[in-house]
């Protein structure tokens, strides 16, 4: 993804990301203040300290970074191991992540991202899942993957792994966001799963490739999981589970939060029940998810050529999709829809009724319809 | 409960209740129009038909009721079998039932009603309960009975029976509302349970004692179950379960609706999940119930001498209850509370903090408190 002429910017973006003690919010504040990662690295210690939260120690580390941090080496290492590096300047940088208030400055990636990955749902939960939880994670992931969603999770044991596996088994796409570097898959038993994810989606991390798993990195990683997705489903979570942190990030990012209920005598359902009490949507089936998701911020172009403006469209059959594609923001007559779709008018009428029921279109008069 | 001088009114109230085809709403409309059951029975067929919904057949039956219906015989039969008869004119008629829009005109009762029975929670659910559902019904009923709630249910197999049993095992009170007459306990296997309920609460029915179980009577019976209670908990219910009708009655009566979640792959939890999606409160423990119940319409005098204005008070320990009883709708100084309770001021301060947290009292100044 490194474009000609952008190499220095990229190197400096990576260098700034490697300065220890500079978290995503500080980094964002610094870049906004000085204009670019390169300008941040060229600033004096005094200038750096004028940014809120930047003390003398961190300011000194940033100012010394050009001499002390081998960003070129990290980039060469990444390239040698098939790892791409994306910054916010790249077109391939995931659009939903640009909308959160602390997007990662650099993303290391193994695998691919497609435009359709913007239709994403995160599925997360406890590492110590029950058979019930694992079965629900797999079932929901498979169902959502089948209708076109990319499943985002964290490659952890338990619910995360079951979610990735469910998407893969359904022939869908999936993204794993790691808290460690991409050359340090954690837990080790998921190395095979990581290879499969990279082949049908990608592995992402904001940490440089050799970074070891640090427990402090995982809560911060969770904002990327929720930030990539339109909504986050929590499948099983005890009180104080990391999955609840992901749910909180989703709320703060203005994304939907869903939770799967379970037996009240199962400790691992308490976190989900607490979320539901606080307003998360109760999920039994993928219909509960699709019904709840409002219009997307921007339309998504799918690989089959259709354009999706609202996730509920994904549950439409072929004729419903065809009729919906003929209707846009401008009122159009039912006769014109019938002509465009080459369908008999009675078929168009019954199909429009279905689309109205799903709140995808509405009638502006007896004979004219428009996207809802 | 028959008072001297009211005998004719009682006989006519029972007679009107025995006219087939006159449901609670028609009866209510007729009594409002003519002034009393006796006046309804004295009205002409033409006058009766002027009431909406009363056709010629029903009007003829009402007009003939004094000759054809042996209300005195029913009352004698009830008395001979230890069954009391309550009309809305009786002080013992349950106050919460007076507030619904279609209260039963006559209630047949075996057992007792106490003022504290106004602190009631209904627990209902499927007849085909799982072990999980039965365990939750028993646990919640026992817990609520222990803190002072009377448990109301329908004496059916499954969740109903477990709820009555849970209350009885905890040494609490319970009320069973039947769809059949009190001399026709249904299902027969619950006859023993019915005896226990009558000994620690009561059996109630609006049907005359010998009425056989008619399936049509059960949905109508459900409005009495929810109408007796501050809130209704649905424990397990498939879609279209009768328990959902009880929940709908509770909503229409302005009472709280609670539902116990379960595994999404259990058909018997679908009804509960549908209720939660529609806004019912998710219940894991009795705390979830107590926290949700607002102030009672009227204060309830308990057998231990305390007066309860809000169910959350029931979870208070002895000192908390003592301090709360010293605080009413008029601001009072903390010193005065300490004097009234004969407690050291630091104890009053810490206790008031607990009561504030539970939103039972609030400070009006640094030194004065009042009921919230």
XYZ file of C-alpha atoms in Angstrom:
744
model
C 0.000 0.000 0.000
C 3.053 2.294 0.126
C 2.609 4.819 -2.654
C 5.494 6.596 -4.396
C 6.207 10.014 -2.869
C 4.531 9.106 0.401
C 7.369 7.004 1.757
C 8.694 9.555 4.253
C 5.203 10.246 5.578
C 4.627 6.547 6.001
C 7.968 6.028 7.759
C 7.245 8.901 10.134
C 3.684 7.705 10.788
C 5.097 4.309 11.736
C 7.886 5.934 13.782
C 5.416 8.022 15.768
C 3.256 4.937 16.336
C 6.304 3.154 17.790
C 7.078 5.794 20.444
C 6.172 4.127 23.719
C 3.772 6.090 25.892
C 2.074 7.846 22.959
C -1.416 6.381 22.845
C -3.945 6.943 20.059
C -5.504 10.038 21.642
C -2.175 11.777 22.247
C -1.027 10.876 18.760
C -4.243 12.243 17.278
C -3.898 15.484 19.289
C -0.276 15.879 18.187
C -1.015 15.305 14.483
C -3.927 17.755 14.594
C -1.670 20.333 16.293
C 1.406 20.026 14.083
C -0.226 18.904 10.836
C 1.447 15.527 10.152
C 3.467 12.800 11.885
C 6.629 14.216 10.217
C 5.915 17.667 11.676
C 5.313 16.128 15.120
C 8.701 14.392 14.984
C 10.386 17.665 13.900
C 8.879 19.646 16.800
C 10.940 20.767 19.809
C 10.458 19.334 23.288
C 8.993 22.655 24.403
C 6.515 22.742 21.497
C 5.483 19.139 22.129
C 4.833 19.859 25.815
C 2.367 22.569 24.876
C -0.032 19.767 23.849
C -2.285 18.673 26.740
C -1.150 15.464 28.412
C 2.348 15.453 26.865
C 4.856 15.609 29.729
C 8.630 16.140 29.536
C 9.473 12.415 29.321
C 7.164 11.652 26.405
C 8.118 14.901 24.661
C 11.803 13.891 24.926
C 11.066 10.432 23.506
C 9.174 11.910 20.544
C 11.940 14.414 19.826
C 14.547 11.616 19.908
C 12.471 9.200 17.820
C 14.123 10.029 14.479
C 17.459 8.907 15.911
C 16.304 6.095 18.138
C 13.439 4.302 16.393
C 14.187 2.208 13.335
C 10.896 2.643 11.493
C 12.502 1.757 8.160
C 13.590 -1.533 9.690
C 10.057 -2.287 10.897
C 8.666 -1.525 7.440
C 11.254 -3.732 5.757
C 10.477 -6.510 8.224
C 6.733 -6.136 7.581
C 7.255 -6.233 3.804
C 9.460 -9.312 4.113
C 6.672 -11.101 6.019
C 3.798 -10.157 3.726
C 2.447 -7.485 6.048
C 1.027 -4.280 4.535
C 1.109 -0.979 6.363
C -1.846 1.408 6.123
C -2.061 4.965 7.392
C -5.090 7.218 7.443
C -3.760 8.737 4.217
C -4.379 5.450 2.383
C -7.603 4.895 0.448
C -7.592 1.329 1.749
C -7.729 2.542 5.381
C -11.142 1.323 6.655
C -13.694 4.127 6.343
C -15.643 3.220 9.535
C -12.421 3.610 11.563
C -11.909 7.168 10.284
C -15.162 8.088 12.036
C -14.064 7.176 15.573
C -12.368 9.850 17.685
C -9.123 7.918 18.232
C -8.425 5.978 15.010
C -5.138 4.068 14.861
C -2.492 6.101 13.020
C -0.976 2.978 11.498
C -2.557 -0.397 10.776
C -0.463 -3.465 10.024
C -2.397 -5.876 7.853
C -2.012 -9.426 6.619
C -4.675 -10.253 4.037
C -7.121 -8.022 2.191
C -9.809 -5.438 2.856
C -12.667 -4.968 0.368
C -15.288 -2.225 0.076
C -17.892 -4.723 1.283
C -15.995 -5.081 4.578
C -17.710 -1.842 5.597
C -20.753 -4.044 6.074
C -19.290 -5.489 9.229
C -20.602 -6.834 12.530
C -18.328 -7.480 15.495
C -18.993 -10.593 17.568
C -17.143 -10.816 20.868
C -17.336 -12.548 24.219
C -15.630 -14.451 26.948
C -12.590 -16.689 26.466
C -14.166 -19.188 28.874
C -17.283 -19.785 26.800
C -19.850 -22.532 27.375
C -20.964 -24.876 24.608
C -24.122 -22.769 24.409
C -22.142 -19.581 23.843
C -19.835 -21.135 21.270
C -22.828 -22.521 19.352
C -24.565 -19.128 19.309
C -21.419 -17.279 18.192
C -20.896 -19.725 15.328
C -24.551 -19.658 14.297
C -24.850 -15.856 14.284
C -21.484 -15.392 12.563
C -22.386 -17.931 9.873
C -25.824 -16.409 9.297
C -24.528 -12.853 9.066
C -21.615 -13.921 6.850
C -24.030 -15.701 4.512
C -26.076 -12.550 3.900
C -22.927 -10.528 3.194
C -21.551 -9.237 6.477
C -17.856 -9.390 7.345
C -17.411 -10.715 10.894
C -14.936 -8.794 13.057
C -13.513 -10.245 16.260
C -10.325 -10.501 18.316
C -8.921 -14.012 17.629
C -9.107 -14.838 21.348
C -10.056 -18.247 22.685
C -13.759 -18.964 23.105
C -16.372 -16.699 21.541
C -13.891 -14.804 19.313
C -12.511 -17.966 17.718
C -16.010 -19.429 17.280
C -17.138 -16.238 15.519
C -14.235 -16.259 13.046
C -14.760 -19.983 12.470
C -18.504 -19.529 11.880
C -17.871 -16.892 9.218
C -15.194 -19.018 7.526
C -17.333 -22.178 7.537
C -20.137 -20.213 5.865
C -17.730 -19.112 3.117
C -17.801 -15.522 4.355
C -15.233 -12.877 5.178
C -13.776 -12.161 8.593
C -11.320 -9.734 10.190
C -9.276 -10.418 13.336
C -7.936 -7.421 15.238
C -4.956 -8.383 17.414
C -3.584 -6.745 20.543
C -0.097 -8.049 19.704
C 2.003 -7.673 16.544
C 1.071 -9.801 13.521
C 4.221 -11.900 13.945
C 3.131 -12.832 17.481
C -0.204 -14.585 17.135
C -1.818 -14.992 20.539
C -2.962 -17.460 21.766
C -0.547 -19.764 19.892
C -3.219 -22.435 19.369
C -5.042 -20.000 17.066
C -2.169 -19.757 14.547
C -4.015 -22.027 12.117
C -7.184 -19.979 12.504
C -5.147 -16.798 11.909
C -3.888 -18.194 8.590
C -7.457 -18.997 7.535
C -8.653 -15.512 8.540
C -5.833 -13.882 6.550
C -6.889 -15.931 3.497
C -10.600 -14.888 3.716
C -10.253 -11.389 5.100
C -7.365 -10.064 7.140
C -5.504 -9.784 10.398
C -5.098 -6.202 11.634
C -3.017 -4.661 14.419
C -1.878 -1.203 15.335
C 1.159 -2.729 17.062
C 4.409 -3.270 15.114
C 4.849 -6.865 13.892
C 7.140 -8.160 16.645
C 5.229 -6.626 19.558
C 4.523 -9.272 22.195
C 1.031 -9.618 23.695
C 0.723 -7.103 26.545
C -2.475 -7.283 28.573
C -2.686 -3.473 28.531
C -2.929 -3.481 24.736
C -6.128 -5.558 24.586
C -8.706 -3.113 25.978
C -7.284 -0.457 23.593
C -7.450 -2.963 20.728
C -11.169 -3.413 21.444
C -12.011 0.080 20.142
C -10.764 -1.051 16.716
C -12.999 -4.142 16.778
C -16.112 -2.082 17.515
C -14.895 0.779 15.312
C -14.722 -1.414 12.207
C -18.327 -2.565 12.649
C -21.834 -1.153 12.321
C -22.751 -3.020 15.488
C -21.228 -5.268 18.125
C -22.831 -8.471 19.388
C -21.759 -9.714 22.828
C -22.424 -13.442 23.082
C -21.301 -14.469 26.567
C -19.582 -12.267 29.115
C -19.208 -12.399 32.872
C -19.346 -9.123 34.740
C -16.148 -7.113 34.015
C -15.385 -9.122 30.872
C -13.301 -7.414 28.180
C -16.255 -7.871 25.822
C -18.128 -5.290 27.886
C -15.313 -2.832 27.171
C -15.852 -3.464 23.462
C -19.573 -2.807 23.965
C -18.794 0.455 25.751
C -16.527 1.502 22.870
C -19.353 0.700 20.445
C -21.746 2.935 22.396
C -19.200 5.749 22.493
C -18.650 5.372 18.760
C -22.386 5.650 18.112
C -22.639 2.061 16.917
C -25.331 -0.470 17.862
C -24.837 -2.900 20.744
C -26.487 -6.317 20.755
C -26.418 -9.043 23.398
C -27.429 -12.694 23.382
C -29.403 -13.695 26.502
C -28.901 -16.961 28.315
C -29.871 -18.787 31.465
C -29.977 -16.501 34.506
C -28.067 -19.139 36.473
C -25.151 -19.004 34.017
C -22.483 -16.609 35.275
C -21.374 -16.043 31.691
C -24.698 -14.555 30.686
C -24.704 -11.896 33.421
C -22.705 -9.422 31.342
C -25.125 -9.831 28.430
C -28.145 -9.378 30.693
C -26.580 -6.260 32.204
C -26.150 -4.873 28.673
C -29.787 -5.625 27.812
C -30.954 -3.926 31.021
C -28.916 -0.907 29.915
C -30.572 -0.811 26.506
C -28.623 -3.212 24.298
C -30.825 -5.057 21.809
C -31.649 -8.651 22.684
C -30.537 -10.968 19.860
C -32.044 -14.359 19.130
C -31.436 -14.467 15.378
C -29.750 -12.453 12.652
C -33.145 -10.901 11.865
C -32.946 -9.116 15.212
C -29.634 -7.613 14.090
C -30.695 -6.642 10.574
C -33.962 -5.103 11.770
C -32.105 -2.845 14.183
C -29.404 -1.468 11.904
C -30.384 1.863 10.404
C -29.169 3.327 7.111
C -25.377 3.126 6.632
C -23.376 6.363 6.812
C -22.329 5.718 3.211
C -23.647 3.189 0.719
C -21.557 0.068 0.246
C -20.790 -1.442 -3.159
C -21.002 -5.222 -2.929
C -19.050 -7.701 -5.006
C -22.190 -8.896 -6.802
C -22.705 -5.349 -8.151
C -25.544 -4.362 -5.832
C -25.338 -1.266 -3.674
C -26.474 -1.522 -0.066
C -27.786 1.535 1.756
C -29.333 -0.289 4.721
C -28.433 -3.718 6.099
C -32.073 -4.938 6.140
C -31.749 -5.092 2.335
C -29.463 -8.076 2.762
C -32.358 -10.307 3.714
C -34.212 -9.569 0.464
C -34.753 -12.205 -2.193
C -33.652 -11.639 -5.759
C -36.822 -9.944 -7.021
C -37.059 -7.744 -3.935
C -33.473 -6.643 -4.472
C -34.163 -5.982 -8.152
C -37.186 -3.792 -7.392
C -35.334 -1.989 -4.582
C -32.433 -1.184 -6.908
C -34.898 0.478 -9.312
C -36.104 2.855 -6.592
C -33.915 5.681 -5.309
C -34.204 9.032 -3.523
C -36.383 10.496 -6.291
C -40.061 9.443 -6.495
C -40.668 6.997 -9.324
C -43.949 5.571 -10.617
C -44.738 1.902 -10.101
C -45.153 1.560 -13.867
C -41.615 2.867 -14.363
C -40.338 0.380 -11.779
C -42.130 -2.444 -13.576
C -40.607 -1.356 -16.874
C -37.107 -1.052 -15.418
C -37.308 -4.516 -13.817
C -39.219 -6.126 -16.690
C -41.709 -7.466 -14.179
C -45.533 -7.604 -14.354
C -47.145 -4.780 -12.388
C -48.859 -7.111 -9.863
C -45.446 -8.528 -8.989
C -44.057 -5.045 -8.469
C -47.036 -4.141 -6.257
C -46.639 -7.146 -3.955
C -42.874 -6.659 -3.811
C -43.210 -2.971 -2.954
C -45.515 -3.987 -0.099
C -42.744 -6.181 1.330
C -40.196 -3.369 0.961
C -42.596 -0.925 2.633
C -43.042 -3.323 5.540
C -39.289 -3.435 5.976
C -39.220 0.350 5.895
C -36.885 0.341 2.899
C -39.231 2.288 0.599
C -42.330 4.388 1.137
C -45.195 5.519 -1.073
C -45.362 9.223 -1.815
C -48.726 8.777 -3.545
C -50.905 5.909 -4.707
C -48.662 5.335 -7.703
C -45.244 6.682 -6.722
C -42.564 5.292 -4.406
C -39.233 6.510 -3.039
C -36.442 5.124 -0.812
C -37.429 5.456 2.833
C -68.370 -11.325 54.046
C -72.118 -10.872 53.536
C -73.150 -7.881 55.622
C -76.622 -7.436 57.135
C -78.876 -5.357 54.888
C -76.840 -6.056 51.789
C -78.140 -9.535 51.145
C -80.410 -8.659 48.204
C -77.658 -6.688 46.535
C -75.306 -9.635 46.962
C -77.835 -12.120 45.596
C -78.480 -9.932 42.561
C -74.750 -9.344 42.000
C -74.256 -13.104 41.980
C -77.322 -13.585 39.790
C -76.078 -11.088 37.212
C -72.652 -12.761 37.278
C -74.333 -16.090 36.466
C -76.117 -14.869 33.316
C -74.295 -16.595 30.484
C -73.039 -14.299 27.755
C -72.608 -11.287 30.074
C -68.850 -10.779 30.320
C -67.131 -8.411 32.745
C -67.190 -5.436 30.372
C -70.896 -5.750 29.571
C -71.670 -6.236 33.240
C -69.645 -3.154 34.137
C -71.400 -1.090 31.428
C -74.814 -2.294 32.624
C -74.120 -1.530 36.298
C -72.787 1.929 35.428
C -75.922 2.590 33.311
C -78.584 1.316 35.721
C -76.826 1.967 39.030
C -76.656 -1.510 40.603
C -76.988 -5.208 39.722
C -80.507 -5.175 41.172
C -81.486 -2.290 38.901
C -79.995 -4.101 35.896
C -82.107 -7.187 36.648
C -85.228 -5.027 37.015
C -84.724 -3.303 33.655
C -86.874 -4.101 30.590
C -85.520 -5.874 27.540
C -85.777 -2.624 25.574
C -83.867 -0.648 28.203
C -81.161 -3.311 28.400
C -80.694 -3.264 24.613
C -79.934 0.447 24.706
C -76.546 -0.475 26.227
C -73.872 -0.988 23.540
C -73.156 -4.637 22.780
C -76.303 -5.984 24.491
C -78.388 -7.755 21.828
C -81.957 -9.131 22.133
C -80.866 -12.618 23.270
C -78.673 -11.435 26.145
C -81.213 -8.779 27.128
C -83.907 -11.480 27.330
C -81.670 -13.680 29.482
C -80.957 -10.806 31.888
C -84.619 -9.884 32.157
C -85.517 -13.507 32.905
C -82.656 -14.043 35.380
C -84.722 -13.372 38.536
C -86.982 -16.267 37.606
C -84.464 -18.597 36.045
C -81.216 -18.275 37.979
C -81.029 -19.691 41.488
C -78.502 -17.261 42.976
C -79.666 -18.007 46.517
C -78.923 -21.679 45.881
C -75.402 -20.854 44.674
C -74.781 -18.731 47.756
C -76.048 -21.462 50.073
C -73.855 -23.987 48.272
C -70.840 -21.699 48.600
C -71.494 -21.147 52.296
C -71.873 -24.882 52.859
C -68.454 -25.459 51.265
C -66.556 -22.730 53.094
C -66.540 -20.366 50.131
C -66.963 -16.624 50.755
C -68.543 -14.330 48.196
C -67.167 -10.816 47.680
C -68.663 -8.024 45.607
C -67.130 -4.659 44.833
C -69.231 -3.267 47.676
C -67.214 -5.310 50.200
C -64.278 -3.739 52.024
C -62.453 -7.039 51.605
C -62.684 -6.821 47.791
C -59.020 -6.458 46.645
C -58.215 -2.786 46.146
C -55.871 -3.338 43.154
C -58.722 -5.050 41.274
C -60.975 -2.026 41.709
C -58.497 -0.057 39.596
C -58.780 -2.179 36.440
C -61.425 -1.260 33.894
C -63.257 -4.601 33.986
C -63.128 -5.825 37.618
C -65.042 -9.014 38.407
C -68.470 -8.163 39.889
C -68.340 -11.171 42.168
C -65.368 -13.076 43.573
C -65.716 -16.497 45.131
C -62.989 -17.064 47.694
C -61.676 -19.946 49.752
C -59.116 -18.752 52.278
C -58.210 -15.242 53.405
C -57.123 -11.893 51.995
C -55.010 -9.538 54.117
C -54.122 -5.873 53.615
C -50.551 -6.972 52.888
C -51.809 -8.977 49.878
C -51.843 -5.655 48.026
C -48.085 -6.113 47.897
C -48.428 -8.778 45.245
C -46.421 -10.021 42.306
C -47.881 -12.368 39.701
C -45.636 -15.129 38.383
C -46.938 -16.984 35.339
C -45.692 -19.110 32.487
C -46.073 -22.189 30.383
C -47.643 -25.431 31.559
C -44.879 -27.314 29.703
C -42.010 -25.819 31.676
C -38.409 -26.983 31.606
C -36.455 -27.772 34.760
C -34.765 -24.392 34.276
C -38.093 -22.563 34.188
C -39.497 -24.419 37.198
C -36.340 -23.655 39.194
C -36.506 -19.936 38.349
C -40.219 -19.677 39.183
C -39.641 -21.334 42.564
C -36.570 -19.235 43.325
C -38.192 -15.898 42.448
C -41.456 -16.773 44.212
C -39.591 -17.836 47.357
C -37.388 -14.732 47.341
C -40.279 -12.334 46.834
C -42.430 -14.148 49.397
C -39.603 -13.914 51.948
C -39.411 -10.121 51.673
C -43.184 -9.828 52.084
C -44.814 -10.168 48.666
C -47.881 -12.315 48.095
C -47.392 -14.460 44.990
C -50.341 -14.567 42.577
C -50.657 -17.238 39.898
C -53.160 -19.492 38.144
C -52.711 -22.961 39.726
C -51.914 -24.433 36.291
C -49.318 -27.131 35.745
C -45.725 -26.020 35.268
C -44.682 -22.462 36.120
C -47.903 -21.575 37.984
C -47.652 -24.547 40.343
C -43.914 -23.939 40.912
C -44.623 -20.300 41.800
C -47.286 -21.174 44.386
C -45.038 -23.905 45.783
C -42.038 -21.546 46.014
C -44.067 -19.036 48.026
C -45.456 -21.743 50.333
C -42.051 -23.345 50.926
C -40.685 -19.920 51.922
C -43.490 -19.562 54.486
C -45.113 -16.799 52.439
C -48.594 -16.030 51.171
C -49.976 -16.924 47.767
C -53.197 -16.464 45.793
C -54.436 -18.779 43.027
C -56.947 -17.362 40.556
C -58.913 -20.144 38.854
C -60.724 -20.174 35.519
C -63.172 -22.764 36.856
C -65.373 -22.753 39.963
C -63.711 -23.372 43.332
C -65.415 -26.783 43.613
C -63.779 -27.862 40.340
C -60.038 -27.603 40.860
C -58.222 -27.941 37.563
C -55.935 -29.748 36.875
C -57.034 -32.429 39.384
C -53.427 -33.241 40.350
C -53.180 -29.768 41.899
C -55.943 -30.375 44.462
C -53.394 -30.818 47.229
C -51.620 -27.628 46.196
C -54.993 -25.827 46.155
C -55.604 -26.844 49.776
C -52.176 -25.515 50.771
C -52.797 -22.250 48.901
C -56.189 -21.797 50.629
C -54.444 -22.287 53.994
C -51.714 -19.655 53.332
C -53.636 -17.215 51.193
C -56.665 -17.980 49.062
C -58.202 -19.419 45.949
C -60.252 -16.908 43.940
C -62.625 -17.278 41.002
C -65.261 -15.137 39.376
C -67.027 -18.313 38.241
C -69.712 -19.916 40.448
C -68.427 -22.847 42.526
C -69.625 -25.702 40.291
C -68.506 -24.157 36.991
C -66.438 -26.642 35.004
C -63.130 -25.574 33.424
C -63.912 -23.971 30.051
C -60.910 -23.018 27.927
C -62.604 -19.707 27.064
C -62.615 -18.703 30.724
C -58.844 -18.861 31.158
C -57.721 -15.848 29.094
C -60.395 -13.773 30.883
C -59.215 -15.135 34.230
C -55.722 -13.840 33.418
C -56.792 -10.207 33.810
C -57.542 -10.970 37.477
C -54.079 -12.479 38.004
C -52.324 -9.397 36.622
C -54.923 -7.076 38.159
C -54.206 -8.287 41.690
C -50.474 -7.585 41.314
C -48.153 -4.603 41.101
C -46.232 -6.442 38.411
C -46.284 -9.682 36.468
C -43.225 -11.875 35.888
C -43.337 -14.231 32.900
C -40.915 -17.102 33.483
C -41.169 -19.320 30.407
C -43.570 -18.902 27.522
C -43.591 -20.067 23.938
C -44.959 -17.680 21.343
C -48.760 -17.391 21.777
C -48.640 -18.727 25.334
C -51.467 -17.715 27.681
C -48.829 -16.101 29.892
C -48.345 -13.477 27.176
C -52.041 -12.620 27.465
C -51.499 -12.043 31.188
C -48.556 -9.780 30.320
C -50.725 -7.822 27.882
C -53.388 -7.399 30.567
C -50.689 -6.130 32.941
C -49.593 -3.519 30.375
C -53.186 -2.435 29.779
C -53.712 -2.168 33.530
C -50.648 0.059 33.856
C -48.732 -2.560 35.844
C -45.091 -3.575 35.358
C -44.135 -6.520 33.151
C -41.030 -8.583 33.832
C -39.579 -11.510 31.903
C -36.915 -14.079 32.709
C -34.520 -14.657 29.793
C -33.221 -18.055 28.823
C -31.287 -19.836 26.129
C -32.156 -18.571 22.643
C -32.385 -22.174 21.462
C -35.127 -22.924 24.002
C -38.549 -22.523 22.383
C -40.018 -21.780 25.811
C -37.910 -18.656 26.231
C -39.044 -17.060 22.951
C -42.122 -15.486 24.505
C -40.005 -13.975 27.283
C -37.474 -12.627 24.803
C -40.258 -11.116 22.700
C -41.547 -9.357 25.833
C -38.060 -8.005 26.616
C -37.690 -6.735 23.042
C -41.019 -4.950 23.545
C -39.831 -3.265 26.724
C -40.480 -5.737 29.547
C -37.805 -5.624 32.253
C -35.279 -8.439 32.196
C -35.285 -10.282 35.545
C -32.355 -12.203 36.939
C -33.076 -11.742 40.644
C -35.705 -10.254 42.933
C -33.574 -7.109 43.137
C -34.414 -6.472 39.474
C -38.090 -6.585 40.405
C -37.869 -4.449 43.537
C -35.715 -1.839 41.808
C -38.288 -1.393 39.061
C -41.459 -1.045 41.104
C -42.329 2.586 41.721
C -44.343 3.980 44.647
C -47.561 2.066 45.367
C -50.876 3.777 44.558
C -51.711 3.544 48.272
C -49.497 2.637 51.219
C -49.794 -0.897 52.521
C -49.936 -1.750 56.230
C -47.887 -4.884 56.888
C -48.497 -7.428 59.595
C -45.300 -6.476 61.413
C -46.678 -2.952 61.865
C -44.558 -1.247 59.226
C -46.114 0.752 56.426
C -44.758 0.239 52.922
C -44.995 3.025 50.341
C -42.559 1.561 47.805
C -41.566 -2.091 47.331
C -37.813 -1.329 47.382
C -38.258 -0.738 51.117
C -38.781 -4.459 51.539
C -35.088 -5.123 50.994
C -34.082 -2.874 53.896
C -32.545 -4.181 57.094
C -34.054 -3.413 60.477
C -32.219 -0.149 61.123
C -32.844 1.084 57.591
C -36.542 0.375 58.007
C -36.549 2.135 61.382
C -34.935 5.276 59.946
C -37.210 5.229 56.895
C -40.317 5.023 59.096
C -39.156 8.183 60.885
C -39.052 10.134 57.606
C -42.241 11.127 55.790
C -43.473 13.665 53.233
C -42.508 16.631 55.446
C -38.809 17.601 55.702
C -37.314 16.489 59.006
C -33.876 17.222 60.466
C -31.350 14.413 60.810
C -31.123 15.226 64.536
C -34.864 14.692 64.885
C -34.572 11.379 63.034
C -31.766 10.324 65.393
C -33.888 11.263 68.400
C -36.965 9.442 67.065
C -34.976 6.283 66.347
C -32.760 6.551 69.441
C -29.752 6.048 67.210
C -26.366 7.844 67.229
C -26.185 10.534 64.551
C -23.348 8.824 62.615
C -25.558 5.746 62.274
C -28.430 7.866 60.966
C -26.103 9.566 58.464
C -24.809 6.301 56.994
C -28.311 4.819 56.908
C -29.744 7.883 55.175
C -27.025 7.486 52.528
C -28.263 3.957 51.822
C -31.868 5.148 51.616
C -30.839 7.984 49.277
C -29.049 5.508 47.024
C -32.241 3.445 46.835
C -34.133 6.617 45.987
C -36.410 6.177 48.993
C -35.492 9.501 50.627
C -33.779 12.649 49.434
C -32.016 15.528 51.152
C -33.711 18.891 50.952
C -30.710 20.588 52.591
C -27.500 19.528 54.321
C -29.421 18.659 57.488
C -32.964 17.870 56.335
C -34.447 14.848 54.576
C -37.826 13.895 53.121
C -39.414 10.834 51.466
C -38.418 10.750 47.802
